């Protein structure tokens, strides 16, 4: 459960110690994360690192405000306009660092795939955008695969691709639903936007460390027959939410012809609870779910013309887990998940484990909230899609970093804050919040996170819980402003080296 992670010792979370080690010296985290950057020009490499440092220290600010002077602002604009700074090259050292973090994980790794739309409709001068909405909205599409531990700790990106949709050949209103179904049935998967799921899966498998157990987790949009066959081809595991009631081969399913029909025929294994975070449309709540599980064999869909090769594919056997909310609050839609997986589900405990793993998918929605509400990336005024793509790549990495620290605080709240934050950060935080220098005994990670939350407006009442990611973004920005001010003050007094 995303917000219900236990806060026990390192023995209870054997991967936390490695993750904490990876998060040390947060002032220099950019240099550690981009240590292997190679853009073909050493000056450009140094400029990327400095620009990321400036943006990370003031993530709510536009580029000119974050860079603070004209020279650095101009250099940042040149960086985002430089063809050598390709998104894949910017992302490469982060992927390498993510691989190292993944290799430290002893158990399964959840690689959560999802798509997010960045809306730049109001930016009339921005060129190269595509349609992203039913009302003519224009922007960019980003599909990514983010590695998480099974306890919800984000490790980093393993795949990310951003593009602008091409202009449609005809107005959408002229294509009926029937024509659309027929068109998609005769179109090869490689020519569809949904190929993004297969592409990310292939990139992830290629980049995973040896002996790591990868489990692809995705929502209903990924419920495509080709995704199931590709997972089998790539020898990777999957846990995806069913989009539709697929047809089965009756002779292999005791006469049942659909997934729902089969699920309804089996007994309830038991119940479980899942914490559902708020998303703007719904309130956060704990849902009690009835759990069922069974095995089915899915019939391949019919294809036409160029897509006919998929009609020759054999049926695919999968495990099906049903999780349906009991007694949903009045006015709230009951949570109902039908999950498809190739993982073994022999009993209730195993089914609950898989449902809990799927619930970690909420983490990627929080990451999107970090980028949009926290970093305000949709306010960026860069005037071409290519520049925006580089900018979004940089902020994707910054967003992962903050989520990483937030989850460490939940998993290991009693860890000394010095394991993750620098002496300068802790000192500036105490001066700002308590108007005094920190005590000799280092504060815990939880204490530091709560102090950062207070800078962002978190009141700290019992009913408020732990600070949320958006609040922490605001506090994070103010913390770095204080670090800069305190450092400048110390230099003026000769307390630290001015070099």
Coordinates of C-alpha atoms in Angstrom, one line a residue:
X1 CA 0.0 0.0 0.0
X2 CA 1.5 3.2 -1.2
X3 CA 0.9 5.3 1.9
X4 CA 0.8 2.4 4.3
X5 CA 4.4 1.2 4.2
X6 CA 5.7 -0.2 7.4
X7 CA 8.4 1.8 9.1
X8 CA 10.5 -0.9 10.7
X9 CA 14.2 -1.6 10.9
X10 CA 16.6 -2.2 8.0
X11 CA 16.1 -5.9 8.6
X12 CA 12.5 -5.5 7.6
X13 CA 13.5 -3.5 4.5
X14 CA 16.8 -5.0 3.3
X15 CA 17.0 -2.8 0.2
X16 CA 16.8 0.5 2.1
X17 CA 20.4 0.6 3.3
X18 CA 21.6 0.4 -0.3
X19 CA 19.2 3.0 -1.4
X20 CA 20.3 5.4 1.5
X21 CA 23.9 4.9 0.4
X22 CA 22.9 5.9 -3.1
X23 CA 21.2 9.1 -1.8
X24 CA 24.1 10.4 0.3
X25 CA 25.5 13.9 -0.1
X26 CA 22.4 15.5 -1.6
X27 CA 24.0 18.8 -2.4
X28 CA 26.2 16.9 -4.9
X29 CA 23.6 14.4 -6.1
X30 CA 23.6 16.0 -9.6
X31 CA 27.3 15.4 -10.0
X32 CA 26.9 11.8 -8.9
X33 CA 23.9 11.1 -11.1
X34 CA 25.5 12.7 -14.2
X35 CA 29.0 11.4 -13.5
X36 CA 29.1 9.5 -16.8
X37 CA 27.6 12.2 -19.1
X38 CA 29.1 12.3 -22.6
X39 CA 27.6 14.8 -24.9
X40 CA 30.6 15.0 -27.2
X41 CA 31.9 18.2 -25.7
X42 CA 33.4 18.5 -22.2
X43 CA 32.2 22.1 -21.9
X44 CA 28.7 21.0 -22.8
X45 CA 28.9 18.3 -20.2
X46 CA 29.8 20.8 -17.5
X47 CA 27.1 23.1 -18.6
X48 CA 24.5 20.4 -18.3
X49 CA 25.5 19.6 -14.8
X50 CA 25.5 23.2 -13.7
X51 CA 22.1 23.8 -15.3
X52 CA 20.6 20.8 -13.6
X53 CA 22.0 22.0 -10.3
X54 CA 20.5 25.4 -10.7
X55 CA 17.1 24.1 -11.8
X56 CA 17.1 21.4 -9.0
X57 CA 17.8 24.1 -6.4
X58 CA 14.8 26.2 -7.6
X59 CA 12.4 23.7 -9.2
X60 CA 9.3 26.0 -9.1
X61 CA 11.1 28.9 -10.9
X62 CA 11.3 29.6 -14.6
X63 CA 14.7 29.1 -16.2
X64 CA 15.8 32.8 -16.0
X65 CA 14.8 33.0 -12.3
X66 CA 16.5 29.7 -11.4
X67 CA 19.7 30.6 -13.2
X68 CA 19.8 34.0 -11.4
X69 CA 22.2 35.7 -13.9
X70 CA 22.1 36.4 -17.6
X71 CA 25.2 34.4 -18.4
X72 CA 23.8 31.2 -16.8
X73 CA 20.4 31.8 -18.3
X74 CA 21.8 32.3 -21.8
X75 CA 23.9 29.2 -21.4
X76 CA 20.9 27.1 -20.3
X77 CA 18.9 28.3 -23.3
X78 CA 21.8 27.3 -25.6
X79 CA 22.0 23.9 -23.9
X80 CA 18.3 23.2 -24.5
X81 CA 18.8 24.3 -28.2
X82 CA 21.9 22.2 -28.7
X83 CA 21.4 19.1 -30.9
X84 CA 24.3 17.4 -29.1
X85 CA 22.2 17.4 -25.9
X86 CA 19.9 14.7 -27.2
X87 CA 17.3 13.4 -24.6
X88 CA 18.7 9.9 -24.8
X89 CA 22.2 11.2 -24.1
X90 CA 21.0 13.3 -21.1
X91 CA 19.1 10.3 -19.8
X92 CA 21.9 7.8 -20.2
X93 CA 24.0 8.5 -17.0
X94 CA 20.7 8.5 -15.0
X95 CA 19.8 5.1 -16.5
X96 CA 23.3 3.8 -15.6
X97 CA 22.8 5.0 -12.0
X98 CA 19.3 3.4 -11.9
X99 CA 20.8 0.1 -13.0
X100 CA 23.2 0.2 -10.1
X101 CA 20.3 0.9 -7.7
X102 CA 18.3 -1.9 -9.2
X103 CA 21.2 -4.3 -8.8
X104 CA 21.2 -3.6 -5.1
X105 CA 17.6 -4.8 -4.7
X106 CA 17.4 -8.4 -3.5
X107 CA 13.8 -9.0 -4.5
X108 CA 11.6 -8.3 -7.5
X109 CA 11.7 -4.9 -9.2
X110 CA 8.4 -3.3 -10.4
X111 CA 8.9 -1.4 -13.7
X112 CA 5.9 0.8 -14.0
X113 CA 5.0 2.0 -17.4
X114 CA 2.7 5.0 -18.1
X115 CA 2.0 7.9 -20.4
X116 CA 1.6 11.5 -19.5
X117 CA 0.5 14.5 -21.7
X118 CA 2.1 17.9 -21.3
X119 CA -0.2 20.7 -22.3
X120 CA 1.3 23.8 -24.0
X121 CA -1.9 25.0 -25.8
X122 CA -1.5 28.5 -24.4
X123 CA 2.0 28.8 -25.7
X124 CA 1.2 30.1 -29.1
X125 CA 4.8 30.6 -30.2
X126 CA 5.9 27.1 -29.4
X127 CA 6.5 25.1 -32.7
X128 CA 6.3 21.4 -33.3
X129 CA 3.5 20.4 -30.9
X130 CA 0.8 17.9 -31.6
X131 CA -2.8 17.3 -30.7
X132 CA -3.2 15.8 -27.2
X133 CA -6.9 16.3 -26.4
X134 CA -10.5 16.2 -27.7
X135 CA -10.8 20.0 -27.6
X136 CA -7.8 20.9 -29.8
X137 CA -5.2 21.0 -26.9
X138 CA -1.6 20.8 -28.2
X139 CA 1.5 19.5 -26.4
X140 CA 3.8 16.6 -26.1
X141 CA 3.3 12.9 -25.2
X142 CA 5.8 11.2 -22.9
X143 CA 5.9 7.4 -22.2
X144 CA 8.2 6.1 -19.6
X145 CA 9.2 3.1 -17.5
X146 CA 10.2 3.8 -13.9
X147 CA 11.7 1.2 -11.6
X148 CA 10.3 0.9 -8.1
X149 CA 11.0 -1.6 -5.2
X150 CA 7.9 -3.6 -4.1
X151 CA 7.7 -1.3 -1.1
X152 CA 7.2 1.7 -3.5
X153 CA 10.7 3.3 -3.4
X154 CA 11.4 4.9 -6.8
X155 CA 14.8 3.9 -8.2
X156 CA 14.8 5.8 -11.5
X157 CA 13.9 5.7 -15.2
X158 CA 14.8 2.8 -17.4
X159 CA 13.0 4.1 -20.5
X160 CA 11.6 7.5 -21.6
X161 CA 10.4 8.6 -25.0
X162 CA 8.8 12.0 -25.9
X163 CA 7.1 12.9 -29.1
X164 CA 4.5 15.2 -30.8
X165 CA 1.6 13.4 -32.4
X166 CA 1.4 13.9 -36.2
X167 CA -1.4 15.9 -37.6
X168 CA -4.4 13.6 -38.5
X169 CA -5.1 12.8 -42.1
X170 CA -8.8 13.6 -41.7
X171 CA -10.9 15.3 -39.0
X172 CA -11.6 12.9 -36.2
X173 CA -15.3 13.5 -36.3
X174 CA -15.4 12.0 -39.9
X175 CA -14.1 8.6 -38.7
X176 CA -16.9 6.5 -37.1
X177 CA -16.2 4.1 -34.3
X178 CA -16.7 1.2 -36.6
X179 CA -14.3 2.5 -39.2
X180 CA -11.7 3.2 -36.4
X181 CA -12.0 -0.4 -35.2
X182 CA -11.5 -1.8 -38.7
X183 CA -8.6 0.6 -39.4
X184 CA -6.8 -0.4 -36.2
X185 CA -7.4 -4.1 -36.9
X186 CA -5.5 -4.0 -40.2
X187 CA -2.7 -1.7 -38.9
X188 CA 0.5 -3.5 -37.6
X189 CA 1.3 -2.8 -34.0
X190 CA 4.6 -1.1 -35.0
X191 CA 2.6 1.6 -36.8
X192 CA 0.4 2.4 -33.8
X193 CA 1.1 4.7 -30.9
X194 CA 0.4 1.7 -28.7
X195 CA 3.8 0.3 -29.8
X196 CA 5.1 2.5 -27.0
X197 CA 4.4 -0.4 -24.5
X198 CA 6.5 -2.9 -26.5
X199 CA 9.3 -0.4 -27.1
X200 CA 9.6 0.5 -23.4
X201 CA 9.5 -3.2 -22.5
X202 CA 12.3 -4.0 -24.9
X203 CA 14.4 -1.1 -23.7
X204 CA 13.8 -2.0 -20.1
X205 CA 14.8 -5.7 -20.6
X206 CA 17.9 -4.6 -22.4
X207 CA 19.0 -2.3 -19.6
X208 CA 18.1 -4.4 -16.6
X209 CA 21.1 -5.8 -14.6
X210 CA 21.7 -9.6 -14.8
X211 CA 19.8 -11.7 -12.4
X212 CA 17.3 -8.9 -11.6
X213 CA 13.7 -10.0 -11.6
X214 CA 11.7 -7.5 -13.6
X215 CA 7.9 -7.2 -13.4
X216 CA 6.2 -4.8 -15.8
X217 CA 3.2 -3.0 -14.2
X218 CA 0.8 -1.0 -16.2
X219 CA -2.8 0.3 -16.3
X220 CA -5.7 -0.6 -18.7
X221 CA -4.3 1.1 -21.7
X222 CA -1.6 -1.6 -21.9
X223 CA -4.1 -4.4 -22.1
X224 CA -3.1 -5.3 -25.7
X225 CA -2.7 -8.9 -26.9
X226 CA 0.7 -8.0 -28.5
X227 CA 1.9 -6.8 -25.0
X228 CA 1.2 -10.3 -23.6
X229 CA 2.9 -12.1 -26.5
X230 CA 5.9 -9.6 -26.3
X231 CA 6.3 -10.3 -22.6
X232 CA 6.5 -14.0 -23.4
X233 CA 9.0 -13.4 -26.1
X234 CA 11.2 -11.1 -23.9
X235 CA 10.9 -13.6 -21.0
X236 CA 9.8 -10.9 -18.7
X237 CA 6.9 -10.9 -16.1
X238 CA 3.9 -8.6 -16.3
X239 CA 1.1 -7.4 -14.0
X240 CA -1.4 -5.3 -15.9
X241 CA -5.0 -4.2 -15.4
X242 CA -7.5 -5.6 -17.9
X243 CA -9.3 -3.0 -20.1
X244 CA -12.0 -5.3 -21.5
X245 CA -13.7 -8.6 -20.9
X246 CA -11.6 -10.7 -23.2
X247 CA -12.9 -13.7 -25.1
X248 CA -11.5 -17.1 -23.9
X249 CA -11.1 -20.5 -25.6
X250 CA -14.0 -22.3 -24.0
X251 CA -12.5 -25.8 -24.4
X252 CA -9.6 -24.7 -22.1
X253 CA -11.7 -22.8 -19.6
X254 CA -14.3 -25.3 -18.5
X255 CA -16.8 -23.9 -21.0
X256 CA -16.5 -20.3 -19.9
X257 CA -16.2 -17.7 -22.7
X258 CA -15.0 -14.6 -20.9
X259 CA -12.8 -13.4 -18.1
X260 CA -15.6 -11.9 -16.0
X261 CA -17.7 -15.1 -16.4
X262 CA -14.8 -17.2 -15.2
X263 CA -14.0 -14.9 -12.2
X264 CA -17.6 -14.9 -11.1
X265 CA -17.6 -18.7 -11.0
X266 CA -14.8 -19.0 -8.4
X267 CA -15.1 -18.4 -4.7
X268 CA -13.8 -15.3 -2.9
X269 CA -10.4 -16.1 -1.4
X270 CA -10.6 -13.4 1.3
X271 CA -10.4 -9.7 1.7
X272 CA -7.6 -7.1 1.9
X273 CA -7.2 -3.3 2.3
X274 CA -5.6 -0.8 -0.1
X275 CA -4.8 2.8 0.5
X276 CA -6.1 5.0 -2.4
X277 CA -4.4 8.4 -2.7
X278 CA -6.4 11.5 -3.8
X279 CA -6.0 12.5 -7.4
X280 CA -8.1 15.7 -7.6
X281 CA -11.2 13.8 -8.6
X282 CA -11.4 11.5 -5.6
X283 CA -10.6 11.7 -1.9
X284 CA -7.9 9.6 -0.3
X285 CA -9.4 6.5 1.4
X286 CA -8.7 3.0 2.5
X287 CA -10.7 0.5 0.4
X288 CA -11.6 -3.1 1.5
X289 CA -11.4 -5.4 -1.4
X290 CA -12.8 -8.9 -2.1
X291 CA -10.1 -11.0 -3.8
X292 CA -10.6 -13.8 -6.4
X293 CA -8.1 -15.6 -8.6
X294 CA -8.2 -18.1 -11.4
X295 CA -6.3 -19.3 -14.6
X296 CA -7.6 -18.5 -18.1
X297 CA -6.6 -18.9 -21.7
X298 CA -7.1 -15.8 -23.9
X299 CA -8.1 -16.2 -27.5
X300 CA -6.1 -14.0 -30.0
X301 CA -8.1 -11.1 -31.5
X302 CA -9.0 -11.0 -35.1
X303 CA -6.8 -9.0 -37.4
X304 CA -7.1 -7.8 -40.9
X305 CA -4.8 -7.2 -43.9
X306 CA -1.3 -6.2 -42.6
X307 CA -2.3 -7.1 -39.1
X308 CA -3.2 -10.7 -40.0
X309 CA 0.1 -12.2 -38.8
X310 CA -1.2 -11.7 -35.2
X311 CA -4.2 -14.0 -36.0
X312 CA -1.7 -16.9 -36.3
X313 CA -0.5 -16.4 -32.7
X314 CA -1.4 -19.1 -30.2
X315 CA -3.8 -18.4 -27.3
X316 CA -2.1 -17.0 -24.2
X317 CA -2.5 -18.5 -20.7
X318 CA -2.6 -16.0 -17.9
X319 CA -3.5 -15.8 -14.2
X320 CA -6.4 -13.5 -13.4
X321 CA -6.9 -11.7 -10.1
X322 CA -10.1 -9.9 -9.3
X323 CA -10.2 -7.2 -6.5
X324 CA -13.5 -5.5 -6.0
X325 CA -14.3 -2.9 -3.3
X326 CA -17.0 -3.6 -0.7
X327 CA -19.1 -0.7 0.7
X328 CA -17.6 2.1 -1.3
X329 CA -18.4 5.6 0.2
X330 CA -21.5 7.3 -1.1
X331 CA -20.7 9.2 -4.3
X332 CA -17.4 7.4 -4.9
X333 CA -17.0 4.9 -7.7
X334 CA -16.1 1.4 -6.2
X335 CA -12.6 0.3 -6.9
X336 CA -12.6 -2.8 -9.2
X337 CA -9.4 -4.2 -10.6
X338 CA -9.1 -7.2 -12.9
X339 CA -5.3 -8.0 -13.1
X340 CA -3.6 -10.2 -15.7
X341 CA -0.2 -11.7 -14.8
X342 CA 2.1 -14.6 -15.6
X343 CA 3.2 -14.8 -12.0
X344 CA 2.0 -17.7 -9.8
X345 CA -1.1 -17.1 -7.7
X346 CA -1.6 -20.2 -5.6
X347 CA -3.4 -18.7 -2.7
X348 CA -4.8 -15.6 -1.0
X349 CA -1.5 -14.3 0.3
X350 CA 0.0 -14.5 -3.2
X351 CA -3.0 -12.7 -4.7
X352 CA -2.8 -10.0 -2.1
X353 CA 0.9 -9.6 -2.8
X354 CA 0.2 -9.0 -6.5
X355 CA -2.7 -6.5 -5.8
X356 CA -0.3 -4.6 -3.4
X357 CA 2.3 -4.5 -6.2
X358 CA -0.2 -3.1 -8.6
X359 CA -1.2 -0.5 -6.1
X360 CA 2.3 0.9 -6.3
X361 CA 1.3 2.2 -9.8
X362 CA -0.2 5.2 -7.9
X363 CA 3.5 6.2 -7.4
X364 CA 3.9 7.1 -11.0
X365 CA 0.8 9.3 -10.8
X366 CA 2.4 11.1 -7.9
X367 CA 5.5 11.6 -10.0
X368 CA 3.4 13.2 -12.8
X369 CA 1.9 15.5 -10.1
X370 CA 5.5 16.4 -9.1
X371 CA 6.3 17.4 -12.6
X372 CA 3.1 19.3 -13.4
X373 CA 2.1 20.8 -10.0
X374 CA 5.4 20.8 -8.3
X375 CA 7.9 21.8 -11.1
X376 CA 5.3 23.6 -13.2
X377 CA 6.9 22.1 -16.4
X378 CA 3.9 23.1 -18.4
X379 CA 4.7 26.8 -17.8
X380 CA 8.0 26.5 -19.6
X381 CA 8.1 29.0 -22.6
X382 CA 10.8 27.3 -24.7
X383 CA 9.7 27.8 -28.3
X384 CA 10.3 24.4 -30.0
X385 CA 9.2 20.9 -29.2
X386 CA 12.8 19.8 -29.3
X387 CA 13.9 22.2 -26.6
X388 CA 10.9 21.2 -24.4
X389 CA 11.8 17.6 -24.8
X390 CA 15.3 18.2 -23.4
X391 CA 13.9 20.3 -20.6
X392 CA 11.3 17.6 -19.7
X393 CA 14.1 15.0 -19.6
X394 CA 16.0 17.0 -17.1
X395 CA 13.0 17.6 -14.9
X396 CA 12.0 14.0 -15.0
X397 CA 15.3 13.1 -13.3
X398 CA 14.9 15.9 -10.8
X399 CA 11.4 14.7 -9.9
X400 CA 12.6 11.1 -9.4
X401 CA 15.2 12.4 -6.9
X402 CA 12.7 14.2 -4.7
X403 CA 10.3 11.2 -4.7
X404 CA 13.3 9.0 -3.7
X405 CA 14.1 11.1 -0.6
X406 CA 10.4 11.3 0.4
X407 CA 10.0 7.5 0.3
X408 CA 13.2 6.9 2.2
X409 CA 11.8 9.1 5.0
X410 CA 8.7 6.9 5.1
X411 CA 10.6 3.6 5.0
X412 CA 13.4 4.6 7.4
X413 CA 12.1 7.6 9.4
X414 CA 14.7 7.1 12.2
X415 CA 17.7 7.2 9.9
X416 CA 20.0 10.1 10.8
X417 CA 19.3 13.0 8.5
X418 CA 23.1 13.3 7.7
X419 CA 22.8 10.0 5.7
X420 CA 20.8 11.9 3.0
X421 CA 21.1 15.6 3.6
X422 CA 24.3 17.7 3.8
X423 CA 25.5 19.6 6.9
X424 CA 24.8 22.9 5.0
X425 CA 21.2 21.9 4.2
X426 CA 20.5 20.8 7.8
X427 CA 22.0 23.9 9.2
X428 CA 20.0 26.2 6.9
X429 CA 16.9 24.3 7.7
X430 CA 17.2 24.7 11.5
X431 CA 18.0 28.4 11.2
X432 CA 14.9 29.0 9.0
X433 CA 12.5 26.8 11.0
X434 CA 13.8 27.1 14.6
X435 CA 15.9 30.3 14.4
X436 CA 18.8 28.4 15.8
X437 CA 21.7 26.2 14.8
X438 CA 21.0 22.4 14.8
X439 CA 21.8 20.4 18.0
X440 CA 24.9 18.2 18.2
X441 CA 22.7 15.1 17.9
X442 CA 21.8 14.9 14.2
X443 CA 18.0 15.1 13.5
X444 CA 16.3 12.0 12.0
X445 CA 15.2 11.8 8.4
X446 CA 11.6 12.2 9.4
X447 CA 12.3 15.4 11.4
X448 CA 14.1 16.9 8.4
X449 CA 11.3 16.0 6.0
X450 CA 8.7 17.5 8.4
X451 CA 10.7 20.7 8.7
X452 CA 10.9 20.9 4.9
X453 CA 7.2 20.3 4.8
X454 CA 6.6 23.2 7.2
X455 CA 8.5 25.5 4.8
X456 CA 6.0 24.4 2.1
X457 CA 2.9 25.1 4.3
X458 CA 2.4 21.7 6.0
X459 CA 0.9 22.4 9.4
X460 CA 2.1 19.3 11.2
X461 CA -1.2 18.5 13.0
X462 CA -2.0 14.9 13.9
X463 CA -4.8 14.9 11.3
X464 CA -2.5 16.1 8.5
X465 CA -0.3 13.0 8.3
X466 CA 3.1 13.2 6.6
X467 CA 3.9 16.1 4.2
X468 CA 2.8 15.4 0.6
X469 CA 5.0 15.7 -2.5
X470 CA 3.7 19.1 -3.7
X471 CA 4.2 20.6 -0.3
X472 CA 7.7 19.2 -0.1
X473 CA 8.5 20.8 -3.5
X474 CA 7.7 24.2 -2.1
X475 CA 9.7 23.6 1.0
X476 CA 12.6 22.1 -1.1
X477 CA 12.8 25.3 -3.2
X478 CA 12.9 27.5 -0.1
X479 CA 15.5 25.3 1.6
X480 CA 17.9 25.8 -1.3
X481 CA 17.4 29.6 -1.2
X482 CA 18.3 29.5 2.5
X483 CA 21.4 27.3 1.8
X484 CA 22.6 29.9 -0.7
X485 CA 21.9 32.9 1.7
X486 CA 23.6 31.1 4.7
X487 CA 26.6 30.2 2.6
X488 CA 27.0 33.8 1.3
X489 CA 26.7 35.1 4.9
X490 CA 29.4 32.7 6.1
X491 CA 31.7 33.7 3.3
X492 CA 31.2 37.3 4.2
X493 CA 32.2 36.6 7.8
X494 CA 35.2 34.5 6.7
X495 CA 33.8 31.3 8.3
X496 CA 34.2 29.3 5.1
X497 CA 36.5 29.3 2.1
X498 CA 35.3 31.7 -0.6
X499 CA 36.8 29.7 -3.4

